[in-house]
mmCIF file of C-alpha atoms in Angstrom:
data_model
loop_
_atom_site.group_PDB
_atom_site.id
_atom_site.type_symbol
_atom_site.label_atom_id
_atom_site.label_comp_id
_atom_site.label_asym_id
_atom_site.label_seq_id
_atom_site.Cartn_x
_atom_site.Cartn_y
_atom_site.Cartn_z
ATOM 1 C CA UNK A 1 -12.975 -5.118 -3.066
ATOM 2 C CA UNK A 2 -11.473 -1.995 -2.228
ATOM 3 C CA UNK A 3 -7.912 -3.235 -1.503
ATOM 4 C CA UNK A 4 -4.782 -2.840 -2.601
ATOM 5 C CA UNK A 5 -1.478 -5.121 -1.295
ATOM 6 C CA UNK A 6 2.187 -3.589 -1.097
ATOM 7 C CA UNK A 7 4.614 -6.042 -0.856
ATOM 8 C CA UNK A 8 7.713 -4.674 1.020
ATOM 9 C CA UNK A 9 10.962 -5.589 3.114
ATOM 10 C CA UNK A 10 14.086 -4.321 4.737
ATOM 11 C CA UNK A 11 15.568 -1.686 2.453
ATOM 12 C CA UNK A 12 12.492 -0.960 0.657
ATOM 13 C CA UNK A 13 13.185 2.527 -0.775
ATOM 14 C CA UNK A 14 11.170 4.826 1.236
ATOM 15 C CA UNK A 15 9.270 7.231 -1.330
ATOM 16 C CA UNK A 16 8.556 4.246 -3.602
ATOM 17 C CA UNK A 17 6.358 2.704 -1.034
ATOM 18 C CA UNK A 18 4.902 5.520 0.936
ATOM 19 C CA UNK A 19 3.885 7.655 -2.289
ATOM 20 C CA UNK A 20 2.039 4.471 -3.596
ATOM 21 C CA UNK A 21 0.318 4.062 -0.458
ATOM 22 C CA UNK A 22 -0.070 7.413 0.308
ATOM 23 C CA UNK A 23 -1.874 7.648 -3.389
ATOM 24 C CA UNK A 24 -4.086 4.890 -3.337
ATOM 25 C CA UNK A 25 -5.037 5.761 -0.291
ATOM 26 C CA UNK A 26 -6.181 9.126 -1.512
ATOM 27 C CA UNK A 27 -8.380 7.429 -4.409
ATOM 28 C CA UNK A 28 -10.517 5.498 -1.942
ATOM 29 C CA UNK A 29 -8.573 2.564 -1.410
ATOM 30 C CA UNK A 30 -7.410 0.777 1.568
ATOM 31 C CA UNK A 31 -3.448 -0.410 1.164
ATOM 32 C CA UNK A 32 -2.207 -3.216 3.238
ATOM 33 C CA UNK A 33 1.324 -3.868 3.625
ATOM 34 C CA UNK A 34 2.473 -7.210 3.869
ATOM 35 C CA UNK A 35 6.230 -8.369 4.352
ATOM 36 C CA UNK A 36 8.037 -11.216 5.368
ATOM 37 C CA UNK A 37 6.613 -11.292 8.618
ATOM 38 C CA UNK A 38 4.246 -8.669 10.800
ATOM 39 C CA UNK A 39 7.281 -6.548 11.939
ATOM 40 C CA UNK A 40 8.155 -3.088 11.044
ATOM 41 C CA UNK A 41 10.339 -2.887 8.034
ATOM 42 C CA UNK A 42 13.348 -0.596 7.692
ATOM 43 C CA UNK A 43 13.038 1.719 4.654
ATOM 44 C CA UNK A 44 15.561 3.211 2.885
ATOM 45 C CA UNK A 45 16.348 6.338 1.181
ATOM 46 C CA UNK A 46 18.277 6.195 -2.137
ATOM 47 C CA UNK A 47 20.012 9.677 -3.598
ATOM 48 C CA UNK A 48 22.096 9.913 -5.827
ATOM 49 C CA UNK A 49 25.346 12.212 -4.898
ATOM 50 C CA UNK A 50 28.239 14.074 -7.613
ATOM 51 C CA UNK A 51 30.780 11.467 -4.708
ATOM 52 C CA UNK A 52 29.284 8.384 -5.583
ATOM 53 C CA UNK A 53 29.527 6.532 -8.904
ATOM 54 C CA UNK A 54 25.993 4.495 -7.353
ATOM 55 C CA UNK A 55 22.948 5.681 -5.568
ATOM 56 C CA UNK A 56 23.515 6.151 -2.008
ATOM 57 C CA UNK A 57 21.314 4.536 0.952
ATOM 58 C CA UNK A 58 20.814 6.011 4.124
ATOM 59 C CA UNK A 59 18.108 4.444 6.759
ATOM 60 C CA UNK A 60 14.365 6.272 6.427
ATOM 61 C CA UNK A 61 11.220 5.567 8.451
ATOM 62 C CA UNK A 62 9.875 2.577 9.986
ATOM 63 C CA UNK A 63 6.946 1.192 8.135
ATOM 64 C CA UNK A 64 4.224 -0.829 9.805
ATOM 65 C CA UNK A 65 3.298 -4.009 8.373
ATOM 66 C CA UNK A 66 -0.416 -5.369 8.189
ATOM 67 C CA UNK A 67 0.599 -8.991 7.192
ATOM 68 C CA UNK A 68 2.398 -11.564 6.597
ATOM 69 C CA UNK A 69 3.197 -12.778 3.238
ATOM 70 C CA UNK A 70 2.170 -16.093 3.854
ATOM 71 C CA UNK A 71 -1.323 -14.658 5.598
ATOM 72 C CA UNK A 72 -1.887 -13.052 2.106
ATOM 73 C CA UNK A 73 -5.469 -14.253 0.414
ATOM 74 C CA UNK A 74 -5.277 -11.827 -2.837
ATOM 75 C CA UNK A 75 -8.759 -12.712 -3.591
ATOM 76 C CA UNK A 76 -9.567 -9.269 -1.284
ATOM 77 C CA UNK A 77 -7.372 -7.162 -3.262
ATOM 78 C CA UNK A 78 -8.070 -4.958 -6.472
ATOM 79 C CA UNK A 79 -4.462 -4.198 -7.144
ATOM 80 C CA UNK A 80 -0.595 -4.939 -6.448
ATOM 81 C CA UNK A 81 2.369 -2.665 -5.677
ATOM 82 C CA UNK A 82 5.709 -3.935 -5.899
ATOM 83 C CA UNK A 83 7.797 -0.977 -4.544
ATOM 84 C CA UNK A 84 11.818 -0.765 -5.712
ATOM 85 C CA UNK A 85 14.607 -0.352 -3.632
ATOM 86 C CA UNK A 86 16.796 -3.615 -2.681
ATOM 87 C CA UNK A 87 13.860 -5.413 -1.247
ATOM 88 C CA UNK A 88 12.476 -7.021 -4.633
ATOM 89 C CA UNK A 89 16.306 -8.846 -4.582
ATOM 90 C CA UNK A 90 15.099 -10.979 -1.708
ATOM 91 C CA UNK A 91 11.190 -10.798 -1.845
ATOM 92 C CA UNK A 92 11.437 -12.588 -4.753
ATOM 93 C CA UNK A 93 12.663 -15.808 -2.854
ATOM 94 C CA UNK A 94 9.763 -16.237 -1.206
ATOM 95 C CA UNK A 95 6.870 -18.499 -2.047
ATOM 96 C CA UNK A 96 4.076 -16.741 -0.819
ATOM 97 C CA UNK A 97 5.493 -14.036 -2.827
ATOM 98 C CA UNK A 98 5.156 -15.762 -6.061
ATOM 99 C CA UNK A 99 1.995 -17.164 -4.991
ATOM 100 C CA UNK A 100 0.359 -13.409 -5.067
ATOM 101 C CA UNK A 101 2.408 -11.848 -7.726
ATOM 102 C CA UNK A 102 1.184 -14.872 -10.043
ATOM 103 C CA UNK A 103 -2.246 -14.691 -8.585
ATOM 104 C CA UNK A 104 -2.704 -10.679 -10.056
ATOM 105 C CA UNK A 105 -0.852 -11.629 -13.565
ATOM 106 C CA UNK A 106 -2.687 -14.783 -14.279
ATOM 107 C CA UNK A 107 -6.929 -12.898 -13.550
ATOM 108 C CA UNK A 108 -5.263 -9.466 -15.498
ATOM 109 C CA UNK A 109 -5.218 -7.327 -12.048
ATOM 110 C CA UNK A 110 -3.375 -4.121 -11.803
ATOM 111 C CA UNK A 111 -0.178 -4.993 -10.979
ATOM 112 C CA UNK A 112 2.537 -1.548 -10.344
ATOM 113 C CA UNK A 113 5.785 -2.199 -10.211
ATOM 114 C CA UNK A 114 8.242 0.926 -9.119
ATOM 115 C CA UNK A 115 11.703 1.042 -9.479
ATOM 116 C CA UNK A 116 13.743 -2.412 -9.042
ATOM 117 C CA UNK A 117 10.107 -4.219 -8.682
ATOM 118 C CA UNK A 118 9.596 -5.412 -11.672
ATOM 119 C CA UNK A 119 12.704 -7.787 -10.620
ATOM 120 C CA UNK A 120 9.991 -9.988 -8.283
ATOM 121 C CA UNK A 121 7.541 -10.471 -12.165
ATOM 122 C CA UNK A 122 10.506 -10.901 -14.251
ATOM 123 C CA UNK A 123 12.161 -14.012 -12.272
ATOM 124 C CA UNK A 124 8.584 -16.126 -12.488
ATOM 125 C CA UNK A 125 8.586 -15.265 -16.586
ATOM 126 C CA UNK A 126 5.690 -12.800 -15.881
ATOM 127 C CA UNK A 127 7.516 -9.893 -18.049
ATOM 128 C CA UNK A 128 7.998 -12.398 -21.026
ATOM 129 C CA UNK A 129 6.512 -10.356 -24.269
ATOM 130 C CA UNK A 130 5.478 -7.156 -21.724
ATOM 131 C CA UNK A 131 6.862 -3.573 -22.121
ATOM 132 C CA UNK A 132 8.072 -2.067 -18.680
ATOM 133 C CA UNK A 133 9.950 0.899 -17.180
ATOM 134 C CA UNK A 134 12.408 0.195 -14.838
ATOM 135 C CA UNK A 135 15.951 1.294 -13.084
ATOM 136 C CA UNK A 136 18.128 1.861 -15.763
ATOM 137 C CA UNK A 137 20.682 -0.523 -14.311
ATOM 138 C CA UNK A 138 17.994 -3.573 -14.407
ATOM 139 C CA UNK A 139 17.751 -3.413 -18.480
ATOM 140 C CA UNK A 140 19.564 -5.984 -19.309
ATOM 141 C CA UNK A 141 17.611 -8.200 -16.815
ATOM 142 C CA UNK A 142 14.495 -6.826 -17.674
ATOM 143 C CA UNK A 143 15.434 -8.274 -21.772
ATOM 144 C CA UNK A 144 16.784 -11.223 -20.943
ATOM 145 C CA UNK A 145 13.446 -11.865 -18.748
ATOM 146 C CA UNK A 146 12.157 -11.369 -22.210
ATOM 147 C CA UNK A 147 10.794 -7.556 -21.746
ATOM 148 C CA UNK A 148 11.191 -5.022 -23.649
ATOM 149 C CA UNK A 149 12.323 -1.590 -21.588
ATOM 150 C CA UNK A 150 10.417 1.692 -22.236
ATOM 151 C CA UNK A 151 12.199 4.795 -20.617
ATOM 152 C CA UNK A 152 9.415 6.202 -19.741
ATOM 153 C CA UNK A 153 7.806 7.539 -16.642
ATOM 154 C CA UNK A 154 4.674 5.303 -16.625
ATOM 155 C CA UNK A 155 4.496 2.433 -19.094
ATOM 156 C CA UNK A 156 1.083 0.627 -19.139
ATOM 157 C CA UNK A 157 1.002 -2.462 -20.469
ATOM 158 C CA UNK A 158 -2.712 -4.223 -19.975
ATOM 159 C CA UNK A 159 -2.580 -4.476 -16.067
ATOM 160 C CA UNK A 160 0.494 -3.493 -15.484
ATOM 161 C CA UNK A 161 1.905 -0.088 -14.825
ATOM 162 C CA UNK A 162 5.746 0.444 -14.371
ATOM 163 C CA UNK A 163 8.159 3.776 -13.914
ATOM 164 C CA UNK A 164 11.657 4.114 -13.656
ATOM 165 C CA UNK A 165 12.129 5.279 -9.909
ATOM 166 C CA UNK A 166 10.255 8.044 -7.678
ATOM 167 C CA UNK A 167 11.013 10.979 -9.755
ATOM 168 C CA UNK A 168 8.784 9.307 -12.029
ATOM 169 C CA UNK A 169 6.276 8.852 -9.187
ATOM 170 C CA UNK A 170 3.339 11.606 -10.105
ATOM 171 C CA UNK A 171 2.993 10.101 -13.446
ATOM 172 C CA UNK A 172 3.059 6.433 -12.323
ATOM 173 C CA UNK A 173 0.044 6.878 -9.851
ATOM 174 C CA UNK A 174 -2.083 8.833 -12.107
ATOM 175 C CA UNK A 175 -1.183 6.097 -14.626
ATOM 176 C CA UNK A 176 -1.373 3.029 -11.684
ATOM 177 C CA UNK A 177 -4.845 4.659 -10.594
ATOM 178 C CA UNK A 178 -6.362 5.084 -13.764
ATOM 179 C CA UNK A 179 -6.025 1.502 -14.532
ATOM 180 C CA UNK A 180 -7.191 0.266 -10.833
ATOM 181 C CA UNK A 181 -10.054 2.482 -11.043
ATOM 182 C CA UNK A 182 -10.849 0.802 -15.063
ATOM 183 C CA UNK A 183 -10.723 -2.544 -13.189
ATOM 184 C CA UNK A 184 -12.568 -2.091 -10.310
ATOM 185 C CA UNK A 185 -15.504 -0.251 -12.050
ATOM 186 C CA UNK A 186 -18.728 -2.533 -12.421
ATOM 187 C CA UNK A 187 -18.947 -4.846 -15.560
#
């Protein structure tokens, strides 16, 4: 089992899927990307800018899909990505989507969350009693979803590894590997 699953969407922000995929790949692992429905998704690029009291978002690349959420059987997958960006806002709505985040919390699989994607865990109660990193904006969800919020660049907590945003990218995949690889190693 030599999978890993990205769950993405429209305005996915574009380094905190393709460095993910782009990572595991590099450590032997295949990543499928799986969406709403088999189309390419529009990824965004967030920045932040002296002009703007918010991040800005400007359109990035095209990424292919491999799936469907609702073709998703997690039993072939070793780990889960949840990239950040605005995606997680509306991934979260779907039930297949809570079918396979629930699936990798409940059998203690790596589960990495980047950026806003720890929003998709925290509405199903998955983050209640966890530590995680996430966008410093989301803290006040992340607590009242019962976390507690580590502002750090790669907070492990059993399965799950979380970060902050992409600056905090190098340090999340060593991190996110490191555990996949401690998983997936023979009993």
């Amino acid at each position: 089992m030599n999978k890993v699953l990205v769950l993405v969407g429209d305005a996915t922000e574009e380094l905190d899927a393709m460095y993910p995929i782009f990572r595991v790949r590099e450590a032997g692992y295949r990543a499928d990307v799986a969406a709403l429905t088999r189309r390419d998704v529009q990824l965004v690029i967030h920045d932040f800018e002296p002009e703007s009291d918010a991040y800005t978002e400007k359109n990035g690349r095209r990424l292919p899909v491999d799936l469907a959420f609702s073709e998703v059987d997690p039993t072939e997958y070793a780990g889960l990505v949840i990239p950040g960006g605005r995606a997680p806002e509306y991934i979260r709505l779907d039930a297949d989507v809570r079918r396979i985040t629930e699936y990798f919390f409940a059998r203690d699989l790596p589960v990495g969350t980047v950026c806003h994607g720890p929003q998709v865990p925290a509405v199903y109660g998955l983050l209640k009693g966890r530590r995680t990193a996430a966008f410093g904006p989301l803290a006040g969800d992340m607590v009242n979803a019962g976390a507690t919020v580590v502002d750090e660049p790669d907070v492990v907590d059993g399965n799950m590894v979380s970060c902050r945003g992409w600056p905090d990218l190098p340090e999340w995949s060593r991190a996110f590997v490191s555990v996949l690889e401690r998983s997936s190693a023979p009993a």
